[in-house]
Short mmCIF file of C-alpha atoms and ligand atoms in Angstrom, two decimals:
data_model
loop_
_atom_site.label_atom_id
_atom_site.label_comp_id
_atom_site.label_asym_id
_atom_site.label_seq_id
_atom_site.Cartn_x
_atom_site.Cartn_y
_atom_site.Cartn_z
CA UNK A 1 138.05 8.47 80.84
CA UNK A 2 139.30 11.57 82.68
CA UNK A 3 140.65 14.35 79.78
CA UNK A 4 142.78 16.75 81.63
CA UNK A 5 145.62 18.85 80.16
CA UNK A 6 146.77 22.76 80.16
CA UNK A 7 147.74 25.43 78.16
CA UNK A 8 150.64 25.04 76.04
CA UNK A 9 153.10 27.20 73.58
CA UNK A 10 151.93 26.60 70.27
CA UNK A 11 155.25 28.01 68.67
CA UNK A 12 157.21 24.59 68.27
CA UNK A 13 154.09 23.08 66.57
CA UNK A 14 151.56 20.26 67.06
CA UNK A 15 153.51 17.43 67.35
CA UNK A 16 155.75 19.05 69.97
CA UNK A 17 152.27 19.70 72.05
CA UNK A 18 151.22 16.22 71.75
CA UNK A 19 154.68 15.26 73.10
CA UNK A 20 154.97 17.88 75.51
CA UNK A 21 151.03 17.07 77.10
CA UNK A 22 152.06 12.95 77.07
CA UNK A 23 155.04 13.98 79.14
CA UNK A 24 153.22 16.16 81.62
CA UNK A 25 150.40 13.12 82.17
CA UNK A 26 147.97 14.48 80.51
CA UNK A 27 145.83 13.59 77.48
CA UNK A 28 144.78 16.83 75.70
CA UNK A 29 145.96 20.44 75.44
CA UNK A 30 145.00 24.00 74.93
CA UNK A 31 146.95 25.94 72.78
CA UNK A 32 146.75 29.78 71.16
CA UNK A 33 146.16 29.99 67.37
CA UNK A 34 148.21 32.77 66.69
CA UNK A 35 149.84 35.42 69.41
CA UNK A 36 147.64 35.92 72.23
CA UNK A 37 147.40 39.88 71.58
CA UNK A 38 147.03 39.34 67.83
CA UNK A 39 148.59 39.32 64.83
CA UNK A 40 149.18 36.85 61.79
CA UNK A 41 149.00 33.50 62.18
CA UNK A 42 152.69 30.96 61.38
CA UNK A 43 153.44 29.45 58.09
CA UNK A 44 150.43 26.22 57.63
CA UNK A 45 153.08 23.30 58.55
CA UNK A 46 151.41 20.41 56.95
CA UNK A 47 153.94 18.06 57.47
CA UNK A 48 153.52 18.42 61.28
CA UNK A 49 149.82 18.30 60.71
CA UNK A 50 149.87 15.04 59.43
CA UNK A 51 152.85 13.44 62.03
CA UNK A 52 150.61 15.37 64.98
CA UNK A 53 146.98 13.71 63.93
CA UNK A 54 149.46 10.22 63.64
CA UNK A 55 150.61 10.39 66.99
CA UNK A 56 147.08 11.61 68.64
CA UNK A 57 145.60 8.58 66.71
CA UNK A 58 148.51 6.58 68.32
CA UNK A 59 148.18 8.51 72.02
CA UNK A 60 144.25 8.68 72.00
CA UNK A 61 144.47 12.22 72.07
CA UNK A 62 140.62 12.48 70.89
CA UNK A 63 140.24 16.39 71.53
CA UNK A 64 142.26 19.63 71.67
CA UNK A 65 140.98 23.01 72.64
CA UNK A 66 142.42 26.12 69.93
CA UNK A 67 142.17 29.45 71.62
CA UNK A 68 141.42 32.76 70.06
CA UNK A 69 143.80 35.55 70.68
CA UNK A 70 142.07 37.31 73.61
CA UNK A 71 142.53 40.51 71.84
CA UNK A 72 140.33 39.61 68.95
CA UNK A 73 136.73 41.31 69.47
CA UNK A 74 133.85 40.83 67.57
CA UNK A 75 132.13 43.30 69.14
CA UNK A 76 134.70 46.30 68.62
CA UNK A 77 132.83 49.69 67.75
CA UNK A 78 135.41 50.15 64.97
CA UNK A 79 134.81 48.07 61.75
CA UNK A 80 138.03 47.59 60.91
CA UNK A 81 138.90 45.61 64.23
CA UNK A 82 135.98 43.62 63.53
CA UNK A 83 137.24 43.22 60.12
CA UNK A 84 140.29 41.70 61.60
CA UNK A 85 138.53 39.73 63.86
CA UNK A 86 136.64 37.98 61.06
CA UNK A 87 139.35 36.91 59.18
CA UNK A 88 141.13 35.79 61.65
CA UNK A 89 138.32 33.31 62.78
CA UNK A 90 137.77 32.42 59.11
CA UNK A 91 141.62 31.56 58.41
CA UNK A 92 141.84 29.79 62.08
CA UNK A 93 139.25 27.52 61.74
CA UNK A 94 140.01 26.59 58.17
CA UNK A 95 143.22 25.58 59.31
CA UNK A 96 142.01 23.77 62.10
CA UNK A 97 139.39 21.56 60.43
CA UNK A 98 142.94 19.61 59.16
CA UNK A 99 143.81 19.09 62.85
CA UNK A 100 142.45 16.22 64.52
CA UNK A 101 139.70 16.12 67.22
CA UNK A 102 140.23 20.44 67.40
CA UNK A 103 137.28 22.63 68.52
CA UNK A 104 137.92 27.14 68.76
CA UNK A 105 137.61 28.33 71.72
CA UNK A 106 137.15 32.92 72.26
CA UNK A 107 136.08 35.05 74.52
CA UNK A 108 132.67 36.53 73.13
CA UNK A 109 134.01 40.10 72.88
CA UNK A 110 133.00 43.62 75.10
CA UNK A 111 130.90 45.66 73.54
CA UNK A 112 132.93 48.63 74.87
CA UNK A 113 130.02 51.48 75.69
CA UNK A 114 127.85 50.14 72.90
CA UNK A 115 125.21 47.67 75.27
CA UNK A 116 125.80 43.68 75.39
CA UNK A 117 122.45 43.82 72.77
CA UNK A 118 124.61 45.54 69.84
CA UNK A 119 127.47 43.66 71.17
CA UNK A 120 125.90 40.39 70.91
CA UNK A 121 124.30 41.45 67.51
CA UNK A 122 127.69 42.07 66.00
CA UNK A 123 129.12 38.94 67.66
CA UNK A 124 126.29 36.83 66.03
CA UNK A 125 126.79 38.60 62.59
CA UNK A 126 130.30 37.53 62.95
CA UNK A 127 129.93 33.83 63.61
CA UNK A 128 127.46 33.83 61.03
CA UNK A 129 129.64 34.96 58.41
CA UNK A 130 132.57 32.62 58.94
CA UNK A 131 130.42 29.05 60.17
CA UNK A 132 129.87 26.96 57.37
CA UNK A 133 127.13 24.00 57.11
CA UNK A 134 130.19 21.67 56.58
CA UNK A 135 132.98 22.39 59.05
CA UNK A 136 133.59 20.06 62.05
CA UNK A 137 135.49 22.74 63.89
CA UNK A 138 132.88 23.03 66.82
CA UNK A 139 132.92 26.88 67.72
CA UNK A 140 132.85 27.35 71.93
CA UNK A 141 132.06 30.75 73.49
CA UNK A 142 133.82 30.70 77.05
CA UNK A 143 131.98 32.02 79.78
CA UNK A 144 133.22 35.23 81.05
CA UNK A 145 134.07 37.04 84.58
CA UNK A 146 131.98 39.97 83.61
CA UNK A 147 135.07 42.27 83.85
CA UNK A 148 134.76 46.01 82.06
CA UNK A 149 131.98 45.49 79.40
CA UNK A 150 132.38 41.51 78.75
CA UNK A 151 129.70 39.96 76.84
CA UNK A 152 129.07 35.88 78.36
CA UNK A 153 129.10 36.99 82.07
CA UNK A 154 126.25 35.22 82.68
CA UNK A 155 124.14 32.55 80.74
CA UNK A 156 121.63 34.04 79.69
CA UNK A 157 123.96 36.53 77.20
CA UNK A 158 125.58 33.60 75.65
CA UNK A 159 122.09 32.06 75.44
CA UNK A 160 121.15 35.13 73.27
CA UNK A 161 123.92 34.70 71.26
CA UNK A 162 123.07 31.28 70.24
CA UNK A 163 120.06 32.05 69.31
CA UNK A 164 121.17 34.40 66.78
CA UNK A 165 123.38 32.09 64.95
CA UNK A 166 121.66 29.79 62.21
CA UNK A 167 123.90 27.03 61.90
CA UNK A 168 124.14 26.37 65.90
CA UNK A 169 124.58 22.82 65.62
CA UNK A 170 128.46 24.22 65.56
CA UNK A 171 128.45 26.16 68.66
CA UNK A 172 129.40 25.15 72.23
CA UNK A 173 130.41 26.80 75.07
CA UNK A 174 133.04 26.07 77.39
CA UNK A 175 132.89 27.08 81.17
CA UNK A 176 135.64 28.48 82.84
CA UNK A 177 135.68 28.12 86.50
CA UNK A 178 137.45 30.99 87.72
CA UNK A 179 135.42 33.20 85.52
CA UNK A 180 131.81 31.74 86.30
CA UNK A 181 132.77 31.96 90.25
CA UNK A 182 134.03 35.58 89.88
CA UNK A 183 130.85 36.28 87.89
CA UNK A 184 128.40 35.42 90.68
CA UNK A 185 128.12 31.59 90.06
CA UNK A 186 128.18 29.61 93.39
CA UNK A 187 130.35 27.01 92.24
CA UNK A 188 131.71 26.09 95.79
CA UNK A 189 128.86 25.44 97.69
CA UNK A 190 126.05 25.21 95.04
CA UNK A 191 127.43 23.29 91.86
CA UNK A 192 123.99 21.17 91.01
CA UNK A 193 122.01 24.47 90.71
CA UNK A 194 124.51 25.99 89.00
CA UNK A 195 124.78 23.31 86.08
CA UNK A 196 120.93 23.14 86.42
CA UNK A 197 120.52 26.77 85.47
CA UNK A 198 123.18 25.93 82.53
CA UNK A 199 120.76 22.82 81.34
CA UNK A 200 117.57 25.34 81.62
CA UNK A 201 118.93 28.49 80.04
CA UNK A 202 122.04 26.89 77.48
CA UNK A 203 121.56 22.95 77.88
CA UNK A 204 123.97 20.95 79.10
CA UNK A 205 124.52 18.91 75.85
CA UNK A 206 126.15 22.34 74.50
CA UNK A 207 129.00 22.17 77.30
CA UNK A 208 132.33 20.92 75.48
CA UNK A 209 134.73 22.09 77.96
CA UNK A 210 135.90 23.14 81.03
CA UNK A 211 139.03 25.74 81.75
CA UNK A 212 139.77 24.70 84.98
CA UNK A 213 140.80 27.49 87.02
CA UNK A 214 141.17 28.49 90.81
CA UNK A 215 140.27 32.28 91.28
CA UNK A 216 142.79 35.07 93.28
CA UNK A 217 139.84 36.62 94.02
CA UNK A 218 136.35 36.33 96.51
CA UNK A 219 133.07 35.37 95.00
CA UNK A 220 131.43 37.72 92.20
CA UNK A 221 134.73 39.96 91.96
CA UNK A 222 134.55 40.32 88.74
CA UNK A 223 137.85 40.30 87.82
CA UNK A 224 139.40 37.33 86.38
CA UNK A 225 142.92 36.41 87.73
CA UNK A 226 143.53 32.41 87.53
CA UNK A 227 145.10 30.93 90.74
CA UNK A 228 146.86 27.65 91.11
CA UNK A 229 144.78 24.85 91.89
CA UNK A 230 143.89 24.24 95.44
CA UNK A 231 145.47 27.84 96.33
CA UNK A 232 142.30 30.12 95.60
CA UNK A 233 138.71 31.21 96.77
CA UNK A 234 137.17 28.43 94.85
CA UNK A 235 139.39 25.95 97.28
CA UNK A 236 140.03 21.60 96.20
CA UNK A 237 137.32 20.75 97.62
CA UNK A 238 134.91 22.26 94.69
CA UNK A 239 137.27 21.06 92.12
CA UNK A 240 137.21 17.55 93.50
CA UNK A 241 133.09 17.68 92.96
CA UNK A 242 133.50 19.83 89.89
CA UNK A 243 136.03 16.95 88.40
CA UNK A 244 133.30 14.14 88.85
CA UNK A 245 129.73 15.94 88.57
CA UNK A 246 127.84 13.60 86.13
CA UNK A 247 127.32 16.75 84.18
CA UNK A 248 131.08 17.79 83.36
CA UNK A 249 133.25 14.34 83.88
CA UNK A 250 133.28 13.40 80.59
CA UNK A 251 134.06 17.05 79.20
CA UNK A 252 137.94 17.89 78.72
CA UNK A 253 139.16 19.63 81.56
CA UNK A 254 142.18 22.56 80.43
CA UNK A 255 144.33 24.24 83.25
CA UNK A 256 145.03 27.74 82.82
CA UNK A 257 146.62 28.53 86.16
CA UNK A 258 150.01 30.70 86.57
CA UNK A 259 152.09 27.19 86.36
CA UNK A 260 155.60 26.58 84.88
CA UNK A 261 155.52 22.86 82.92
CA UNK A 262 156.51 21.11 86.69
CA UNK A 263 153.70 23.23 87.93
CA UNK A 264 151.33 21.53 84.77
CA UNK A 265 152.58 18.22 86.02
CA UNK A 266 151.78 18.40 89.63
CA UNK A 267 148.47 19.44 89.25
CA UNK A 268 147.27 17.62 86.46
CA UNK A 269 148.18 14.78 88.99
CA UNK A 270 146.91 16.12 91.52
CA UNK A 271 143.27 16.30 89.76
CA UNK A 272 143.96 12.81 88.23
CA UNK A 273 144.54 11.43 92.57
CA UNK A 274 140.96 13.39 92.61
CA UNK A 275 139.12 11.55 89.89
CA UNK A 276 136.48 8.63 91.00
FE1 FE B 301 139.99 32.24 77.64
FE1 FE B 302 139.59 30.55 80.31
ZN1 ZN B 303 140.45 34.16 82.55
#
């Protein structure tokens, strides 16, 4: 079954998501924990907890994608950011091991002058501190654009993360188009190596999800700014074999394009037309 949805407001609550992603066509959601540049998280609303995992039982909603505030950095050079960064996962994923079918979704961190080995040391120490042996919550590191001093622009650094964490059973990653084809990743014209180098440096079985994004920018820019589908460098063509590669069709696919709700709508049916 084809899982597509897109990023929602979290501020009106789960059930209102759920509702909101039925009406646009789609079938799962991405959503920010808390505000996206940081801060404390909303009152825990049980009650709409309990009426949200209801109606996703009812809707077969079977996943949802909860994303960090982009702000948050594990690998900050100042302890007390990091600080703030660990409780923040600890309390977010806590509160989303109520929620069902959720996995937590950040952006490694930038290690900000330090080197992406101290940066992925710290980032390591950090998800070791707050995974426990016991949580469901699967943990995804999103591939990055490589923009400033990024950690996860390529593979091989979220590789090296992994490999630092002991309970990695819990960790995933989840590829974001726009970011691996502004970070040098021939997704266009070259998406079987591309997943093949995944399988042989991460393995594919750790790919959870997919943040499907065209790109305002050419090949290996660097830089990160989503287009709407269909109107970037990375083109419909790509996202038509991205949608059904035998590696990523059963993965849930989450648009983060510049789109209004109607904008959502037409393009999550637009990638549904493209769907074999
Ligand atoms: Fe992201
Ligand atoms: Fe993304
Ligand atoms: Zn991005």
């Amino acid at each position: 079954m084809f899982k597509i949805g897109c990023h929602l407001s979290s501020v009106k609550g789960y059930v209102h998501m759920g509702k909101e992603i039925t009406a646009l066509g789609g079938n799962t959601f991405q959503f920010f924990t808390r505000n996206p540049r940081g801060g404390s998280a909303k009152p825990l609303d049980m009650e709409d907890i309990e009426k949200y995992n209801k109606y996703a039982e009812e809707m077969g909603i079977d996943v949802i994608l909860a994303h960090a505030p982009y702000t948050l950095n594990c690998a900050s050079a100042e302890d007390k950011k990091r600080e703030f960064a660990y409780e923040a996962f600890k309390e977010d994923i806590s509160r989303l091991e109520l929620v069902k079918g959720a996995m937590y979704n950040f952006h490694p961190g930038s290690h900000v002058g330090q080197g992406s080995d101290r940066g992925i040391e710290l980032i390591a120490e950090i998800l070791n501190r707050v995974i426990r042996p016991q949580q469901k919550t699967k943990v995804l590191l999103e591939t990055m654009a490589g923009k400033g001093t990024e950690i996860g622009r390529n593979f091989e650094e979220l590789r090296r993360i992994i490999d630092k964490v002991e309970l990695s059973d819990k960790i995933g990653v989840c590829m974001d188009t726009c970011h691996v084809y502004d970070g040098e990743y021939d997704i266009v014209n070259d998406i079987d190596n591309v997943l093949k180098e995944f399988d042989d440096i991460i393995g594919i079985e750790r790919l959870n999800a997919v943040h499907i994004n065209d790109s305002k920018n050419p090949f290996g820019s660097h830089k990160d700014r989503h287009e709407k589908i269909g109107e970037g460098s990375i083109g419909i063509e790509a996202f038509e074999r991205i949608i059904n590669h035998r590696y990523l069709r059963e993965l849930p696919f989450y648009l983060e394009t510049p789109n209004d709700l109607q904008g959502y709508k037409n393009e999550i049916q637009l990638l549904k037309n493209l769907y074999k």
